[in-house]
Coordinates of C-alpha atoms and ligand atoms in Angstrom, one line a residue:
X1 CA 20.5 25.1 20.4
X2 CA 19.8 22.1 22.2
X3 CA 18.8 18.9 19.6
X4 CA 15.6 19.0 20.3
X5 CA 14.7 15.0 19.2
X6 CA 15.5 12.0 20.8
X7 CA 18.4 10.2 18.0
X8 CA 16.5 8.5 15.5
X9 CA 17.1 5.5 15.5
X10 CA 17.0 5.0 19.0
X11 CA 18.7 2.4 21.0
X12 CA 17.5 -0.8 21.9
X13 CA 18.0 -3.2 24.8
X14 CA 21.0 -5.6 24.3
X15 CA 19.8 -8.9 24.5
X16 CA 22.3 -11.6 25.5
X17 CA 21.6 -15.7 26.3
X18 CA 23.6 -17.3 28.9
X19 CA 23.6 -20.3 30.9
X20 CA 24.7 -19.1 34.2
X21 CA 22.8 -16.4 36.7
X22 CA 25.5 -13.8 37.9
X23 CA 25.1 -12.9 41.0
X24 CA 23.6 -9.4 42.1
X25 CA 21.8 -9.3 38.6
X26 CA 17.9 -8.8 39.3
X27 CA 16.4 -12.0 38.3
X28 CA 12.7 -12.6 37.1
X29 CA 10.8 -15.8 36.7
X30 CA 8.4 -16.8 34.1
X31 CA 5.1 -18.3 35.7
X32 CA 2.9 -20.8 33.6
X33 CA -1.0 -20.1 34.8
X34 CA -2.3 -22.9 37.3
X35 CA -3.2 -26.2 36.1
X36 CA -6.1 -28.2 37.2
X37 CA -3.4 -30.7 39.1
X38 CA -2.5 -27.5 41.2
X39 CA -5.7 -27.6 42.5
X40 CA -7.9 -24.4 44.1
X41 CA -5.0 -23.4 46.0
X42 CA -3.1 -22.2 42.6
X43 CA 0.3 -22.1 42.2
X44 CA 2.6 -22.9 45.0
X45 CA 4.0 -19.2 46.9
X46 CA 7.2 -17.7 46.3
X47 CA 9.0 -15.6 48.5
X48 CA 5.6 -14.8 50.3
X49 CA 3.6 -14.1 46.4
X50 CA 1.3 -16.3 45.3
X51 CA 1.7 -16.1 41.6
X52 CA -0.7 -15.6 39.4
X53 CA 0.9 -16.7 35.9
X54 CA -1.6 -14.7 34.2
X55 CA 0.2 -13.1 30.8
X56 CA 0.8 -10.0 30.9
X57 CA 0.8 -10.2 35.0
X58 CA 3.6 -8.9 36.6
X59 CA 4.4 -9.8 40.4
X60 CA 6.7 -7.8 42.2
X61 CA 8.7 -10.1 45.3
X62 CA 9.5 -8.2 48.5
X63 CA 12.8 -10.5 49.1
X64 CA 14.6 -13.5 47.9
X65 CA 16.7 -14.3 44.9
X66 CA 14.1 -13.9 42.2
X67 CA 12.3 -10.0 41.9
X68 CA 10.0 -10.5 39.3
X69 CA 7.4 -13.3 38.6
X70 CA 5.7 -12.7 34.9
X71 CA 3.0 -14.7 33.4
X72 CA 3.0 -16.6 31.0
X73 CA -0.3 -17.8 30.9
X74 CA -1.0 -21.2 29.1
X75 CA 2.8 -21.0 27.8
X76 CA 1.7 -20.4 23.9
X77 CA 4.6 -18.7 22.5
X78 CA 2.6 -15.2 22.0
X79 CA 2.0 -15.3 25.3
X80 CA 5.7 -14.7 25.8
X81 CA 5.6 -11.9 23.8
X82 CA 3.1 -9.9 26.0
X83 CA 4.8 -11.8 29.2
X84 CA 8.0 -9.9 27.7
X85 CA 6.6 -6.8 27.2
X86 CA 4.9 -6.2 30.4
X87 CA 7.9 -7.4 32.3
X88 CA 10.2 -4.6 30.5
X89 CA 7.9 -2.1 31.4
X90 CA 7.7 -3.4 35.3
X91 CA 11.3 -3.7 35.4
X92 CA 11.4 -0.1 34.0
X93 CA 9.5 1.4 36.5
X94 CA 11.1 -0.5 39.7
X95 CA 15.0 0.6 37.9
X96 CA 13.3 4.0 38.0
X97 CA 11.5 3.6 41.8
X98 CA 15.4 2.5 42.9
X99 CA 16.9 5.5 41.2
X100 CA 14.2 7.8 43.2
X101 CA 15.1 6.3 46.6
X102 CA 18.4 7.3 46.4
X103 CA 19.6 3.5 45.1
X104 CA 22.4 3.0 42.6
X105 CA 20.7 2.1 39.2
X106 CA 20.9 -1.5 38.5
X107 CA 21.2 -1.5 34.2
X108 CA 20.9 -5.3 33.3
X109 CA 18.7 -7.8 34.3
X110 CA 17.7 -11.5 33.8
X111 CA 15.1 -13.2 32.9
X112 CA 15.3 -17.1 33.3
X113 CA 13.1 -19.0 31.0
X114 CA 11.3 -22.6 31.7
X115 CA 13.0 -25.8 30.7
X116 CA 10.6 -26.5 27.9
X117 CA 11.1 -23.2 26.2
X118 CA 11.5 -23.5 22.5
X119 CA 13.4 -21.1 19.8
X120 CA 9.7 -20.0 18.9
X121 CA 9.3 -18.9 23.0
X122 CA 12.5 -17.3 22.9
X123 CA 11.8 -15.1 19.9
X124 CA 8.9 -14.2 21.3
X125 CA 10.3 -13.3 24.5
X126 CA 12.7 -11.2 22.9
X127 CA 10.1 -9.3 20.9
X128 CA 8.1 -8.2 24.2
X129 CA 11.3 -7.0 26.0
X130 CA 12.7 -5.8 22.8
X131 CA 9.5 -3.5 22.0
X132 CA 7.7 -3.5 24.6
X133 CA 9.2 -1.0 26.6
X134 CA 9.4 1.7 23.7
X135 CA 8.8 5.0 23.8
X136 CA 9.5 8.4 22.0
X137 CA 9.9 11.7 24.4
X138 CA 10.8 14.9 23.5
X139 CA 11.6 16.7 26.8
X140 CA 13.5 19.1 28.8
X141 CA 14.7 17.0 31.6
X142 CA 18.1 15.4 31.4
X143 CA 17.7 11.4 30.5
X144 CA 17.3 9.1 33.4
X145 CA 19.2 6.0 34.0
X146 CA 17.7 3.4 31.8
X147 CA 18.5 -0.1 31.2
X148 CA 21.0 -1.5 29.3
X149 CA 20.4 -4.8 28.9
X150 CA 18.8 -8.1 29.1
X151 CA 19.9 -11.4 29.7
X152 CA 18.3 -14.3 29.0
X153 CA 18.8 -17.3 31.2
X154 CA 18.0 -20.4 28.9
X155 CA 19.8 -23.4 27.8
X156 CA 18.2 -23.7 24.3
X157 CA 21.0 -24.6 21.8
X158 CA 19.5 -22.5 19.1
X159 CA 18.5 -19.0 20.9
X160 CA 21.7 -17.2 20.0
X161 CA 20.9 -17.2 16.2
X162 CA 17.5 -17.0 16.5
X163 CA 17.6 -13.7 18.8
X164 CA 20.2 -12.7 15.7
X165 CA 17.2 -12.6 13.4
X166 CA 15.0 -11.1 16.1
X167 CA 17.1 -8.1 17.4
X168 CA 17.4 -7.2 13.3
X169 CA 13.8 -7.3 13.1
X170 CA 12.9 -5.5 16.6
X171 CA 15.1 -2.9 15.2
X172 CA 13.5 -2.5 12.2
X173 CA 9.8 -2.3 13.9
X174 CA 11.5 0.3 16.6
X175 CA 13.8 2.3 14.0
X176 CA 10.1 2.8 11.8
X177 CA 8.3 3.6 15.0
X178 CA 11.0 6.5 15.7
X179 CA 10.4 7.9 11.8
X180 CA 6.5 7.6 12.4
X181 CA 6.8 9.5 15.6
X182 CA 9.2 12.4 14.8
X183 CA 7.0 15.4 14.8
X184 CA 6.5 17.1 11.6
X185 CA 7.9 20.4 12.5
X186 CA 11.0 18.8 12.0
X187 CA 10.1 15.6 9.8
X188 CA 10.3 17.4 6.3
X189 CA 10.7 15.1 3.3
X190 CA 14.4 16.2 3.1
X191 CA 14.8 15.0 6.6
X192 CA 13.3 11.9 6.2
X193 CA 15.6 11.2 2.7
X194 CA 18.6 12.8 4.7
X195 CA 17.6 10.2 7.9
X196 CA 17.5 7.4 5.4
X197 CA 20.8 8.5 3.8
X198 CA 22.5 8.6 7.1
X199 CA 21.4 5.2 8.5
X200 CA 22.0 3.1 5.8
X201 CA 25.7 4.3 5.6
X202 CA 27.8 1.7 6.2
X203 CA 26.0 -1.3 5.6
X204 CA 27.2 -3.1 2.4
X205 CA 25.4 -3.4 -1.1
X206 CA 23.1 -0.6 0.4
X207 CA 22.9 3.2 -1.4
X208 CA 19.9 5.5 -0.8
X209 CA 19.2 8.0 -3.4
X210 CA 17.5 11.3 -3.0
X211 CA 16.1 13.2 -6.1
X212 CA 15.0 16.3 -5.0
X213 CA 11.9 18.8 -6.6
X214 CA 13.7 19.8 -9.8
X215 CA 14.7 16.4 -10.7
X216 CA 11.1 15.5 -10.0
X217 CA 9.9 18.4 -12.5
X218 CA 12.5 17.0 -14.8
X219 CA 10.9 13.8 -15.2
X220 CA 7.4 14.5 -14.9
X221 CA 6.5 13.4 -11.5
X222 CA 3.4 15.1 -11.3
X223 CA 1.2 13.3 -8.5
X224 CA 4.5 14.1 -6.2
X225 CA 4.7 18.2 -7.5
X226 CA 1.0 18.0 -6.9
X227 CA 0.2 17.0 -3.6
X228 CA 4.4 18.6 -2.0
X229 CA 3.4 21.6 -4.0
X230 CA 1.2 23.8 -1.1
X231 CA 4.2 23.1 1.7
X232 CA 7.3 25.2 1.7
X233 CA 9.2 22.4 2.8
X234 CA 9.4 20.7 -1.0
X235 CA 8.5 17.0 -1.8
X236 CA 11.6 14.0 -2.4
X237 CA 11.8 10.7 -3.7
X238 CA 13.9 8.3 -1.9
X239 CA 15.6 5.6 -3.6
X240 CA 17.2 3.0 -1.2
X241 CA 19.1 -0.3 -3.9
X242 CA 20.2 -3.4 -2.0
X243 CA 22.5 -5.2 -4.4
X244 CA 23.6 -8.3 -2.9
X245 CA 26.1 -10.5 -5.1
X246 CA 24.4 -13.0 -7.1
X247 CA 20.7 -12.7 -6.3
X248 CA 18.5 -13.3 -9.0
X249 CA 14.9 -12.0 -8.0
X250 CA 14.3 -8.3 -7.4
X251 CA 11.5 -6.8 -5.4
X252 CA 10.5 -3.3 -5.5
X253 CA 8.5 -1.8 -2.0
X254 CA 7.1 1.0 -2.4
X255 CA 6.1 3.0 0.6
X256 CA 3.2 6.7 1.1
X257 CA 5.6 9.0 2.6
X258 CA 3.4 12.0 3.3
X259 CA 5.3 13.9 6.1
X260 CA 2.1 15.3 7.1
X261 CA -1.6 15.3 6.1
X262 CA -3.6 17.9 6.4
X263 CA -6.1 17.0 3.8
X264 CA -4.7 20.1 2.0
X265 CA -7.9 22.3 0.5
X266 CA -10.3 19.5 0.9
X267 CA -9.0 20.1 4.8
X268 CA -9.4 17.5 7.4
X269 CA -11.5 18.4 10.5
X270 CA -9.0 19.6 13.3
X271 CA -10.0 16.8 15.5
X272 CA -7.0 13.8 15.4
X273 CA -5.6 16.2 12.3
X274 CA -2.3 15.8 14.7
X275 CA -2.3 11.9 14.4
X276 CA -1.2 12.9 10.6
X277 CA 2.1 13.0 11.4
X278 CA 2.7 9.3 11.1
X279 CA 1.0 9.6 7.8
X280 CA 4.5 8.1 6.3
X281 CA 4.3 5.3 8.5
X282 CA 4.4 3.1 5.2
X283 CA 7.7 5.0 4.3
X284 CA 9.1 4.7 7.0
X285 CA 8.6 0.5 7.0
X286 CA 10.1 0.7 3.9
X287 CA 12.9 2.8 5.1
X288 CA 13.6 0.5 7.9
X289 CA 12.9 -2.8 6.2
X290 CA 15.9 -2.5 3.4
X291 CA 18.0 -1.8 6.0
X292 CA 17.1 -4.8 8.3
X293 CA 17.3 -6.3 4.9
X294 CA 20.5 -5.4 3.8
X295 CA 21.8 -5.9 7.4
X296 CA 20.9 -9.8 7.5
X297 CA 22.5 -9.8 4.0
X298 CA 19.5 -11.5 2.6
X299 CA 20.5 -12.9 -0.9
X300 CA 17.4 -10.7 -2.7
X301 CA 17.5 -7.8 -4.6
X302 CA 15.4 -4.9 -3.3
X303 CA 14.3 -1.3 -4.4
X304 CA 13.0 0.8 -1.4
X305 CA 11.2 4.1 -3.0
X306 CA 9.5 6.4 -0.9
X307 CA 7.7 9.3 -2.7
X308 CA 7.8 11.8 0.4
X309 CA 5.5 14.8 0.3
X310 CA 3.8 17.2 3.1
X311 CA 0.0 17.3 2.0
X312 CA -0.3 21.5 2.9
X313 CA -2.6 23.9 2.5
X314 CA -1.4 27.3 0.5
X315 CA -2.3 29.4 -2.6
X316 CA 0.1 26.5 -4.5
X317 CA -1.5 24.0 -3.3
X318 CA -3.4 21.6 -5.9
X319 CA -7.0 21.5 -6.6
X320 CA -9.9 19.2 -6.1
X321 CA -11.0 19.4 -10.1
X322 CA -7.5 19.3 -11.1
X323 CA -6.3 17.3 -14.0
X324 CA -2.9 15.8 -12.5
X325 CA 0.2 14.0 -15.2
X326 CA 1.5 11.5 -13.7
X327 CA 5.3 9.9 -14.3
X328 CA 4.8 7.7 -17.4
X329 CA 2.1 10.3 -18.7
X330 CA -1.5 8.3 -17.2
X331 CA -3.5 11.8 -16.0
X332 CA -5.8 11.8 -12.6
X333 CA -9.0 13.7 -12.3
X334 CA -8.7 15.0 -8.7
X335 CA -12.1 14.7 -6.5
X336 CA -10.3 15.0 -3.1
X337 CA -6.8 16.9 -2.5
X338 CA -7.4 14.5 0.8
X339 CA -6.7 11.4 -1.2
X340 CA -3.2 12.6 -1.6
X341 CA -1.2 9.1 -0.6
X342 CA -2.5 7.5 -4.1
X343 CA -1.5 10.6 -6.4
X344 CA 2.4 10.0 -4.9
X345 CA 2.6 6.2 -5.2
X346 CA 0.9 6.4 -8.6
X347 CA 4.1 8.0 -9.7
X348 CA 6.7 6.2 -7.6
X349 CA 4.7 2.5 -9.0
X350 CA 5.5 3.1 -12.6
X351 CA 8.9 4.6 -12.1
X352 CA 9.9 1.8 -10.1
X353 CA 8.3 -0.7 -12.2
X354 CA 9.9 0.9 -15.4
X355 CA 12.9 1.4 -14.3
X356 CA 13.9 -1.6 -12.5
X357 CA 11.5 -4.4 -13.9
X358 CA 10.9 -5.9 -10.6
X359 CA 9.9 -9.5 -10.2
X360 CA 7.0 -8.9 -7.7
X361 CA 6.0 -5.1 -6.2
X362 CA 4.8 -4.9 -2.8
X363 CA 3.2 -1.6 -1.8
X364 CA 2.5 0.0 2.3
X365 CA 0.9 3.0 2.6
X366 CA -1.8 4.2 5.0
X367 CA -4.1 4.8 2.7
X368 CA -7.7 5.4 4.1
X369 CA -9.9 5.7 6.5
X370 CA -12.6 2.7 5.9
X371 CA -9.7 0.5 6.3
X372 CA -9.5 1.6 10.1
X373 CA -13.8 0.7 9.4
X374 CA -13.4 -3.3 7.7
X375 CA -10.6 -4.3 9.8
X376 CA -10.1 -2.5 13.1
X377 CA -7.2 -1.4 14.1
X378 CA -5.1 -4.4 14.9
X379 CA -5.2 -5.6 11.2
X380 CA -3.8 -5.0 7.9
X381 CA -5.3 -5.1 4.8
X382 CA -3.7 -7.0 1.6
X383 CA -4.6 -6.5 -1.6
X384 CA -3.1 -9.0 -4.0
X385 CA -3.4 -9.6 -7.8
X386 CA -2.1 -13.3 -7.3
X387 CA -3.2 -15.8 -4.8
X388 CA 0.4 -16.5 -4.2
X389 CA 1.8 -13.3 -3.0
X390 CA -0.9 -12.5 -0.7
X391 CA -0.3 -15.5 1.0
X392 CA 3.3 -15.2 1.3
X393 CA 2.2 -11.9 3.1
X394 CA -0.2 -13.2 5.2
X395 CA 2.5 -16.1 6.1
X396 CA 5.3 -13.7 6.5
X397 CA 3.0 -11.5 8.8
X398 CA 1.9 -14.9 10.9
X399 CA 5.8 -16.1 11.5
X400 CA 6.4 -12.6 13.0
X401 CA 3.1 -12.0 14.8
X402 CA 1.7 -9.4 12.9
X403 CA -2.1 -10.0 11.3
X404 CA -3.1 -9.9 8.0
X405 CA -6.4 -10.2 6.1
X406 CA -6.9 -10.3 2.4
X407 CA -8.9 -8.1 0.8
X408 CA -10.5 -8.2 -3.0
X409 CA -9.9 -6.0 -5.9
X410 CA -14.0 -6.2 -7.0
X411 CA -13.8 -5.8 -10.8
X412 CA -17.5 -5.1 -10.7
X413 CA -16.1 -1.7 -9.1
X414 CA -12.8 -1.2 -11.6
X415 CA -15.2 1.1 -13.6
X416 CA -15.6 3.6 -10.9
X417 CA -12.2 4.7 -11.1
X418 CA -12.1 5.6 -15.3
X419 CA -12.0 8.7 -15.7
X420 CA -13.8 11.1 -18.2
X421 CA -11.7 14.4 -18.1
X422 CA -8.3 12.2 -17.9
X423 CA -7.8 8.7 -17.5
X424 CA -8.0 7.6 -14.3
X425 CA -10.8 9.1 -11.7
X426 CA -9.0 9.2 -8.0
X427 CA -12.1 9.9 -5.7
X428 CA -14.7 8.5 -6.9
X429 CA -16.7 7.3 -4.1
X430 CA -17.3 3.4 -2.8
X431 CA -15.7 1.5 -0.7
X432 CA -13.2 3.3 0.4
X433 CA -9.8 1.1 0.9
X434 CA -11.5 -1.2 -2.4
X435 CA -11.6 1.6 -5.0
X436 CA -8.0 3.2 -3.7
X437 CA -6.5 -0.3 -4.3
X438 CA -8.6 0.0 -8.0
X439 CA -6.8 3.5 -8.9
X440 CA -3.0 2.1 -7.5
X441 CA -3.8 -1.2 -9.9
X442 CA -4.6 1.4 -12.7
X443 CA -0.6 2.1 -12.3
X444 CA 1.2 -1.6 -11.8
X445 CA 0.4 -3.0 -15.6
X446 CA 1.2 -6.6 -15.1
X447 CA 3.6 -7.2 -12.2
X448 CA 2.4 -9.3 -9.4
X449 CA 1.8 -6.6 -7.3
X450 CA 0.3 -6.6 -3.2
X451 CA -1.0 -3.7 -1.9
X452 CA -0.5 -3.3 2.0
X453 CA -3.3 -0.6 3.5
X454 CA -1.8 -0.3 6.8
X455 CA -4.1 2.9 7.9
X456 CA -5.6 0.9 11.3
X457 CA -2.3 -0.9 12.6
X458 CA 0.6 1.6 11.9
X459 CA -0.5 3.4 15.0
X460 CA -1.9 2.3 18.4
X461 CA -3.9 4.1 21.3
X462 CA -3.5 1.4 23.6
X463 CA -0.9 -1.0 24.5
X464 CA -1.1 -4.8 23.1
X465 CA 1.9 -7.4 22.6
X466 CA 5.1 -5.4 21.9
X467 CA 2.7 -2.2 20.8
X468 CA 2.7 0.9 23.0
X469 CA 0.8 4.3 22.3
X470 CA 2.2 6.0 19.0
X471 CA 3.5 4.6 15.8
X472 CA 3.4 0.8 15.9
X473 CA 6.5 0.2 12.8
X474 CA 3.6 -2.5 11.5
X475 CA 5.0 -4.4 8.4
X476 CA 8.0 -3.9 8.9
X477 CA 8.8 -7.3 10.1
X478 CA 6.3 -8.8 7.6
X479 CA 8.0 -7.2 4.8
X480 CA 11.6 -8.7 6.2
X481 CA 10.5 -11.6 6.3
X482 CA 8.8 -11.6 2.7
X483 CA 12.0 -10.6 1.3
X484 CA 13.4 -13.9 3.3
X485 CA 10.7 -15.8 2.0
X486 CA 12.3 -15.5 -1.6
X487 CA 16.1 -15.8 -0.5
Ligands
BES501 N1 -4.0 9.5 5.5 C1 -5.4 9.4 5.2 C2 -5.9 8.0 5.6 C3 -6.0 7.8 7.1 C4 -7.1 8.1 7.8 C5 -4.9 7.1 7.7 C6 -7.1 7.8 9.2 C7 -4.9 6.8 9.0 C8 -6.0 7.2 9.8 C9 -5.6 9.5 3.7 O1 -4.8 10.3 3.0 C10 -7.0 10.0 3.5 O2 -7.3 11.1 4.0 N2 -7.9 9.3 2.8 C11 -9.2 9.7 2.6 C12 -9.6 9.4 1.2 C13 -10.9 10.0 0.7 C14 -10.8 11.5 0.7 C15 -11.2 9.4 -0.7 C16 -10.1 8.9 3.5 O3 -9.8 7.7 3.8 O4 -11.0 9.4 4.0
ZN502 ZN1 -5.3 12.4 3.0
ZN503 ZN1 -2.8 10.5 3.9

């Protein structure tokens, strides 16, 4: 039988800077939006197009040495980012509208970039053409002829390491969107600990761990048993350690790797049930993070763990009503089987924390609903107990253009999740993303510890930046570059 899944992870664009055009490669330009000096008239005409240097505008030119004009609006780095992105996806279509006419398929092109172009421009650049023309297909028809690669016409001393750093984390956000978007049918938890197994092979100081449901009876992981225990596909924990020589702090992420969601017997309406299967999407970032981590050899200890679980519905399925032991021996008075994502990192927190005595814990997990409500969809939400670590998270999440808002752990709320059958009450009503931050903090003791609810942003329905429909891979950049933020 045919495979029928793109390979996960999929390949990106090579990126390449160079100083010199090649002939016969298709060249595009990048337009700055009219000035007031150019007057009413705009921008001066090329090849017969006036441009309009919008961002996010592509211009298509009939002849003439340059093909593409893209916009880049009032030249603020982000602009480049969506500037890059559209142009991919133009260039895409044209490679595809050659092809159709009966054309041999040009594979590379160029992109030459402004004098004043800075590192900061280039990176963002990169991002858009990196990202921007993602997507995930699972289809009959043979592959077309895509492109291969980029090349970026710039003479900016430092844009060969900085795209070094870039491509790493473009892969990470692209290898997380391709875990997010692998349909459930075949994204069982063992898949996901065997695809986590299988991509980190290779790199050095990086092993991946997969404990399997017996070991997980064994030691008393019963949030993970509870929620993986209505699917016949059975639950995993995935352990990815990054041991680089001599590093001194350690950080444990921790990532809600529910393979699907179905609310289980507290059963979500069938309408957007199917959006459930990027319900991992904050296992997958962790997935893909270490390794972007371990592959820019970052001198930081990490622990990935990704308690995966399909939330089913069967006659072994748990209970709302149910009295749940967690790892460590904390019990959970179920309200909602629904509010499965917080029963699984309830266990993975204190085994991670025990276990490996982390010097800061940093959780992603889309977690509710009213977080989608408070922050849109665009945003994350952080929940910190120290000033210090959300901020490196809202600074890591700035440098690689992906937003972050804090968000407060109200101890006038902490009561609401005490329990009076078992400890620790896991439904209890209230603010929604507030009181499931409250029951995860139940389970950290006194780590610093940031919580990252990324229920709005880990998927899109609408193209923005380097985001296209699907899975988004948000925080996985951030979290690279919060693990760089302690090298
Ligand atoms: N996976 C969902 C949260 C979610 C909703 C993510 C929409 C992305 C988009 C989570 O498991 C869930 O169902 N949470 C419930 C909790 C409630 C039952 C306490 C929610 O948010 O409604
Ligand atoms: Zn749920
Ligand atoms: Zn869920």
């Amino acid at each position: 039988m045919r495979n029928p899944l793109p390979p996960v992870p999929g390949k990106l664009l090579e990126l390449e800077v160079s100083d010199d055009l090649r002939r016969g490669t298709p060249l595009a330009t990048l337009i700055a939006a009219p000035s007031e000096e150019d007057g009413d008239a705009g921008l001066a005409e090329i090849g017969g197009v006036r441009p309009t240097g919008k961002a996010g505008d592509v211009q298509t030119v009939p002849a003439g040495r340059v093909r593409w004009l893209a916009g880049v609006g009032d030249g603020e780095p982000k602009q480049y980012r969506k500037a890059g992105a559209a142009l991919v996806r133009a260039v895409s279509s044209a490679l595809e509208e050659d092809v159709k006419a009966g054309q041999k398929a040009f594979r590379a092109f160029a992109v030459e970039l402004p004098e004043d172009a800075g590192a900061e421009h280039v990176e963002e650049l990169a991002f858009g053409l990196l990202l921007g023309g993602y997507r995930f297909t699972v289809t009959a028809e043979e592959p077309k002829p895509s492109l291969r690669t980029v090349r970026l016409i710039t003479r900016h001393k430092d844009a060969t390491d900085a795209l070094d750093r870039v491509r790493e984390l473009a892969a990470a956000a692209a290898f997380a969107r391709d875990l997010a978007n692998t349909p459930s049918n075949v994204k069982t938890p063992a898949w996901l600990a065997d695809t986590a197994a299988r991509v980190a092979g290779g790199i050095p100081n990086l092993t991946v761990t997969a404990r399997d449901e017996k070991w997980l009876a064994e030691q008393g992981f019963g949030g993970v048993l509870a929620v993986g225990g209505g699917s016949a596909a059975p639950p995993r924990l995935i352990e990815l350690e990054y041991r680089p020589r001599g590093a001194t702090t350690h950080l444990l992420l921790v990532g809600k790797g529910i393979t699907f969601d179905t609310g289980g017997l507290s059963i979500k309406p069938a309408d957007g049930m199917h959006l459930m299967r990027t319900d991992m999407a904050g296992g997958a970032v962790i997935i893909a993070a270490v390794r972007a981590i371990a592959a820019l050899r970052l001198p930081v200890k990490v622990t990935g763990l990704v308690p995966a679980a399909e939330n089913h519905v069967s006659g072994s399925s748990y209970r709302p009503g149910d009295i749940v032991r967690h790892y460590g021996g904390k019990t959970t008075e179920v309200g909602n089987t629904d509010a499965e994502g917080r029963m699984v990192l309830a266990d993975a927190l204190v085994y991670g924390i025990k276990k490996h005595k982390p010097d800061a814990v940093i959780d992603a997990a889309t977690l509710t609903g009213a977080m989608k409500v408070s922050l849109g969809v665009r945003t994350g939400g952080v929940f910190a107990t120290e000033d210090a670590l959300a901020e490196r998270v809202t600074k890591a999440g700035e440098r690689v253009g992906e937003a972050w808002w804090r968000m407060p752990l109200l101890e006038d709320l902490a009561e609401t999740v005490q329990g009076s059958l078992g400890d620790v009450r896991q439904a209890p009503g209230g603010p929604g993303g507030i009181v499931a931050a409250l029951f995860l903090r139940e389970f950290v003791g006194d780590v610093p510890w940031a919580h990252l609810d990324i229920a709005g942003p880990a998927r899109a329905d609408k193209s923005y930046a380097d985001v296209v429909p699907g899975a988004t891979g948000f925080a996985a950049r951030t979290l690279v570059e919060l693990v760089a933020s302690y090298a």
